[in-house]
PDB file of C-alpha atoms in Angstrom:
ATOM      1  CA  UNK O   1      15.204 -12.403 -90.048  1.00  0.00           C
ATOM      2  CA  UNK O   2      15.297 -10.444 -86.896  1.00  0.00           C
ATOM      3  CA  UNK O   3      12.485  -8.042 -86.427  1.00  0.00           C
ATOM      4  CA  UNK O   4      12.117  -4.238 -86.398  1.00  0.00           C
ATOM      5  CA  UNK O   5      11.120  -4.203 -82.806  1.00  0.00           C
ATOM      6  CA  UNK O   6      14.109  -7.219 -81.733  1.00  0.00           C
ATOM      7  CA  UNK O   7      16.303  -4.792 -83.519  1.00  0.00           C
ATOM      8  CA  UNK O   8      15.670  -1.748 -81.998  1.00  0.00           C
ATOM      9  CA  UNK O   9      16.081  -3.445 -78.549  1.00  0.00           C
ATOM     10  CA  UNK O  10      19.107  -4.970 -79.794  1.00  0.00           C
ATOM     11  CA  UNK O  11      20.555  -1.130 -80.606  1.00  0.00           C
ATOM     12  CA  UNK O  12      19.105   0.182 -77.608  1.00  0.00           C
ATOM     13  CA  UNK O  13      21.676  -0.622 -75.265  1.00  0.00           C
ATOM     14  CA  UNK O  14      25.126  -0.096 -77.526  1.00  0.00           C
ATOM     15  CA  UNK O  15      26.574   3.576 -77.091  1.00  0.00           C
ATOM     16  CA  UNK O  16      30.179   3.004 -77.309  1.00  0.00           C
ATOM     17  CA  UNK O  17      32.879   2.760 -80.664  1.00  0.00           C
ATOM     18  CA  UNK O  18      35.510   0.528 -80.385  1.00  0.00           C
ATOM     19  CA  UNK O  19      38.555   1.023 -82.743  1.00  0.00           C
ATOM     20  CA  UNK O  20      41.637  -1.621 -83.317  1.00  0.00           C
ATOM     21  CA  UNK O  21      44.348   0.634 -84.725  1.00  0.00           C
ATOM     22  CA  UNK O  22      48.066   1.540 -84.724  1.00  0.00           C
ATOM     23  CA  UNK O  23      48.857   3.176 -82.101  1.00  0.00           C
ATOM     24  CA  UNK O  24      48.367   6.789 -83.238  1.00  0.00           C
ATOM     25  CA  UNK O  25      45.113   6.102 -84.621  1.00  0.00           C
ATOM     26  CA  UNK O  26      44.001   4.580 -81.422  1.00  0.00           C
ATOM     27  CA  UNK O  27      45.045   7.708 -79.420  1.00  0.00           C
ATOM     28  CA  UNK O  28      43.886   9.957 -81.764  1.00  0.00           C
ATOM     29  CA  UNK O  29      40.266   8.605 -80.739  1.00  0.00           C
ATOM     30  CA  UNK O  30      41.033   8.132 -77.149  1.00  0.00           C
ATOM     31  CA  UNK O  31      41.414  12.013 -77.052  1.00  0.00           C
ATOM     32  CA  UNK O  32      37.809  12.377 -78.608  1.00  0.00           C
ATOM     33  CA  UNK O  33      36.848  10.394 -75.213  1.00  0.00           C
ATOM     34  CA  UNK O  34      35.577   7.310 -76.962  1.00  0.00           C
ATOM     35  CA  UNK O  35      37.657   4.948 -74.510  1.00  0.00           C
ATOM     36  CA  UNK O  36      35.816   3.173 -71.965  1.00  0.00           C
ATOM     37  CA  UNK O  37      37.405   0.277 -69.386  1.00  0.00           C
ATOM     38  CA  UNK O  38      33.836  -1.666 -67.912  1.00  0.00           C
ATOM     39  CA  UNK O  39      33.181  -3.155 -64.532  1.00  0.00           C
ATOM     40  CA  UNK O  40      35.413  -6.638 -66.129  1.00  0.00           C
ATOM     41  CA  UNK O  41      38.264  -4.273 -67.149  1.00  0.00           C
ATOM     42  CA  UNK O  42      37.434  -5.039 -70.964  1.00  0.00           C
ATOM     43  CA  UNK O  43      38.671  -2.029 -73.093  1.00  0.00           C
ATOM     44  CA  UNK O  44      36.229  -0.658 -76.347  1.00  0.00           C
ATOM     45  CA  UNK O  45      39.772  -0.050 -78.094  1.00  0.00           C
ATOM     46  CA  UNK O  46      43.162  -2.745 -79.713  1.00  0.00           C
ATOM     47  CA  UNK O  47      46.242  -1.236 -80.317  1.00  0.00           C
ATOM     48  CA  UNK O  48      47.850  -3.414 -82.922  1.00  0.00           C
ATOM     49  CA  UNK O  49      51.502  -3.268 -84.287  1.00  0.00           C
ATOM     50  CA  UNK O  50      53.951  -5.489 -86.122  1.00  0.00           C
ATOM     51  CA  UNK O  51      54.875  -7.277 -83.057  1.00  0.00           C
ATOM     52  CA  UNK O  52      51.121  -8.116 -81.861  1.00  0.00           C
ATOM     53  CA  UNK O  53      50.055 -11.752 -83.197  1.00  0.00           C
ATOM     54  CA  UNK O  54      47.378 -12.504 -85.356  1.00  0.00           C
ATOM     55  CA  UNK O  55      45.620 -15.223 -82.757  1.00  0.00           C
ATOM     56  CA  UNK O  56      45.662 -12.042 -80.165  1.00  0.00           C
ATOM     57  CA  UNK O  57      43.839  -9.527 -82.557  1.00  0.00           C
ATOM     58  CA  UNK O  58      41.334 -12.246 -83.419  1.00  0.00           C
ATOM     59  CA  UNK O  59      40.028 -12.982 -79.977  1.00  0.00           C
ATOM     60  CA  UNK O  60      40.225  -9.403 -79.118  1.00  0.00           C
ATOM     61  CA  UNK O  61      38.300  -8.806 -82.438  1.00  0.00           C
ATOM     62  CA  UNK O  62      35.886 -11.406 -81.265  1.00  0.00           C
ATOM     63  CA  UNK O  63      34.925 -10.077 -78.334  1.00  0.00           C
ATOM     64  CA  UNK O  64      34.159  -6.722 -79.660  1.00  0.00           C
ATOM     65  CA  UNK O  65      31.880  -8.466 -81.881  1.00  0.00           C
ATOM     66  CA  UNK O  66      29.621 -10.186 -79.340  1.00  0.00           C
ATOM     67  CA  UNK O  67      30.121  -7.221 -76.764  1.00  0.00           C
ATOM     68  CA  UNK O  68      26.205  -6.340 -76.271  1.00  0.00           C
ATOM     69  CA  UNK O  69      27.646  -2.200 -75.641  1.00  0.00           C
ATOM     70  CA  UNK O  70      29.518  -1.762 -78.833  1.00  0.00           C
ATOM     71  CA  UNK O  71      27.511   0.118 -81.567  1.00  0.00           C
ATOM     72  CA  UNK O  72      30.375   0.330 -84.300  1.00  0.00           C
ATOM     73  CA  UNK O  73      33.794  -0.840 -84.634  1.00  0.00           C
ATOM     74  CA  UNK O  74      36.252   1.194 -86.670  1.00  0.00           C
ATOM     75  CA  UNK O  75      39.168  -1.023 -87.600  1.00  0.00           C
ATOM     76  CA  UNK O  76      42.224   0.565 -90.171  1.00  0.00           C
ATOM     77  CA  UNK O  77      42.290  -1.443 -93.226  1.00  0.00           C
ATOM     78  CA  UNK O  78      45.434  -2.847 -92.993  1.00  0.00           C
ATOM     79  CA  UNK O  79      44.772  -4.746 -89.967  1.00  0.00           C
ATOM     80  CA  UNK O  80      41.392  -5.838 -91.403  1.00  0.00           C
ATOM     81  CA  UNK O  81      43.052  -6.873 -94.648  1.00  0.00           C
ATOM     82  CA  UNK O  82      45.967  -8.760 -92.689  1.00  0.00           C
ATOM     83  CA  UNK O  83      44.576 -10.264 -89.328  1.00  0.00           C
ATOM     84  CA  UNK O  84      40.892 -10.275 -89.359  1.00  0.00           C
ATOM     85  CA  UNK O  85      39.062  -9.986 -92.750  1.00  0.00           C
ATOM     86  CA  UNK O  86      37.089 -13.529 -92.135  1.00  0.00           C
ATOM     87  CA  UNK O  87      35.915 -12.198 -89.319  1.00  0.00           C
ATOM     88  CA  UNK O  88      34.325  -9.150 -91.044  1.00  0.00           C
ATOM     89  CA  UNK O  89      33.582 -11.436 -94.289  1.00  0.00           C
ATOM     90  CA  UNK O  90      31.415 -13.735 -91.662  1.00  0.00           C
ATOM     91  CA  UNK O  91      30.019 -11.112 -89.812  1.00  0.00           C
ATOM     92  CA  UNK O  92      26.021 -10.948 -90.963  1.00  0.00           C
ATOM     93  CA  UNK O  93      24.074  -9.096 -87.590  1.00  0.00           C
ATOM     94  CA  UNK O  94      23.318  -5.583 -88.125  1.00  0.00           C
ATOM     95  CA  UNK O  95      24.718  -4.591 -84.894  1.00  0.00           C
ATOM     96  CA  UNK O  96      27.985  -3.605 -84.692  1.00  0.00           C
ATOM     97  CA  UNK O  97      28.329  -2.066 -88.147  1.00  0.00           C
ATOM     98  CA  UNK O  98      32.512  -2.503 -89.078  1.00  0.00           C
ATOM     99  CA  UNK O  99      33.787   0.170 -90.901  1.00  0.00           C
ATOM    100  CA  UNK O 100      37.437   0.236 -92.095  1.00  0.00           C
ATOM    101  CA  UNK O 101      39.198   3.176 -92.169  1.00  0.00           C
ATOM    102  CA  UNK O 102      42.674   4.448 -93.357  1.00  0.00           C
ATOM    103  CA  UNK O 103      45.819   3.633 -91.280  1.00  0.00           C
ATOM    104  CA  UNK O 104      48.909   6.114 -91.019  1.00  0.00           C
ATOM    105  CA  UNK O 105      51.576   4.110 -93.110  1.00  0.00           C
ATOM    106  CA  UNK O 106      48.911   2.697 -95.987  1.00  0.00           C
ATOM    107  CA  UNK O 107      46.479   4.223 -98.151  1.00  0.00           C
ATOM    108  CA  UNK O 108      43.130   3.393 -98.016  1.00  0.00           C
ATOM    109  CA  UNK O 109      41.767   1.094-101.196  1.00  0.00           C
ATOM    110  CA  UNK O 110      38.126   1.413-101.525  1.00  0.00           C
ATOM    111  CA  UNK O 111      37.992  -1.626-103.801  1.00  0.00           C
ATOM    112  CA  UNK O 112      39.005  -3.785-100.578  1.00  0.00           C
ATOM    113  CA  UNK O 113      36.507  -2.849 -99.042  1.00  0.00           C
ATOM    114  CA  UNK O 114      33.400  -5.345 -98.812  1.00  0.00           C
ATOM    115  CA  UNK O 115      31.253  -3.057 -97.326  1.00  0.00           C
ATOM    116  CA  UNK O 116      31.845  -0.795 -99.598  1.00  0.00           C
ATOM    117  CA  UNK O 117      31.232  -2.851-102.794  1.00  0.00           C
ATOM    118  CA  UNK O 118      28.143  -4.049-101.114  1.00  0.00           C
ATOM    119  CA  UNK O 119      26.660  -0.173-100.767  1.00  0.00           C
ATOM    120  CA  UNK O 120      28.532   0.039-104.153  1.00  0.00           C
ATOM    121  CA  UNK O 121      26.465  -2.448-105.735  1.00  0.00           C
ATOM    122  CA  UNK O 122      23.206  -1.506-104.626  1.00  0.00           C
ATOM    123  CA  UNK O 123      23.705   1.968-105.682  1.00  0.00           C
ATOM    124  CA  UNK O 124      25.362   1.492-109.081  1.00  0.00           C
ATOM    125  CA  UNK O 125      24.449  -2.695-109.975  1.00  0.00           C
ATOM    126  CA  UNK O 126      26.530  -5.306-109.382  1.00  0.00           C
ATOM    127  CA  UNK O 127      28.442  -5.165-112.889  1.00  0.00           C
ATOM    128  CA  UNK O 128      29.421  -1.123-112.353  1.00  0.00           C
ATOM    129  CA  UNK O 129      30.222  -1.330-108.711  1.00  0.00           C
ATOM    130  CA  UNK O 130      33.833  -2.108-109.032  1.00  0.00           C
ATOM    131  CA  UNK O 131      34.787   0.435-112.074  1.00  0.00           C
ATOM    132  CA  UNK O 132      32.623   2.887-109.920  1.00  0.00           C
ATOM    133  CA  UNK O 133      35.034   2.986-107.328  1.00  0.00           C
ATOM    134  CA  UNK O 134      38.209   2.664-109.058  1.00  0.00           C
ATOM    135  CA  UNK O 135      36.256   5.688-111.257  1.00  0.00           C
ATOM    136  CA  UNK O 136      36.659   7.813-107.602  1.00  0.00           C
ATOM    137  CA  UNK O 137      40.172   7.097-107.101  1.00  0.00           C
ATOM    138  CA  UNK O 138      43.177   7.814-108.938  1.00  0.00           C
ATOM    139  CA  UNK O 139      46.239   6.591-106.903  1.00  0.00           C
ATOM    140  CA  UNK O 140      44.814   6.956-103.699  1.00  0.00           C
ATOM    141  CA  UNK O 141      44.217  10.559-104.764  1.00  0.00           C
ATOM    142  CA  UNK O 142      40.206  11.640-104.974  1.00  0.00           C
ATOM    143  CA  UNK O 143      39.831  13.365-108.064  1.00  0.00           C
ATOM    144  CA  UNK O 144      37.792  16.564-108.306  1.00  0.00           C
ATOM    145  CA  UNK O 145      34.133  16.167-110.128  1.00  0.00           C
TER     146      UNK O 145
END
């Protein structure tokens, strides 16, 4: 188990968000100035379509991981759920957090979510986690409280 101090040095030097999107997505972030080419002309951002193969968004993915500037990677759900799940399922550092967020063409399911579940569980036990979301969610539509 890494210490408090190792991981505060760890976090001291990542600053940047990476995304791996569709297209949209990707520019819709570029414009909030999160893109970034380095010295080695590696990119913090993947687009990803219906033409890009699996193997490519994998290494890409990869890389992001063990990139020592990258804080967080947000990467849309579909793509997670399609190309690079067992990457997130087998990521265990702290640092960068992985957060999956909606894509344009597919609603986001919060029960597909692993981290999710896992800050579902600890808040509401492991045996309500899963009706606790579903609870949230009608459809894809939030319902009002």
């Amino acid at each position: 188990m890494a210490t408090k101090a190792k991981i505060l040095k760890d976090a001291e030097n990542r600053h940047l968000i990476a995304v791996v999107a569709d297209e949209d997505t990707v520019t819709g972030y570029l414009l909030t100035g999160i893109g970034e080419r380095n010295h080695k002309g590696e990119t913090n951002f993947i687009i990803v379509d219906d033409s890009t193969p699996s193997k490519a968004v994998e290494e890409a993915f990869e890389k992001l991981i063990n990139r020592q500037d990258i804080a967080l990677i947000l990467v849309a759900q579909k793509i997670a759920d399609s190309m690079v799940r067992h990457l997130i399922s087998g990521h265990t550092k702290m640092l960068p957090v992985i957060l999956e967020i909606p894509s344009k063409d597919k609603q986001y399911l919060p029960q597909n979510d692993p981290e999710l579940i896992k800050a579902a569980k600890q808040l509401y036990g492991a045996d309500r986690a899963i009706p606790m979301l579903a609870k949230e969610f009608v459809e894809g539509e939030e319902i009002d409280r």
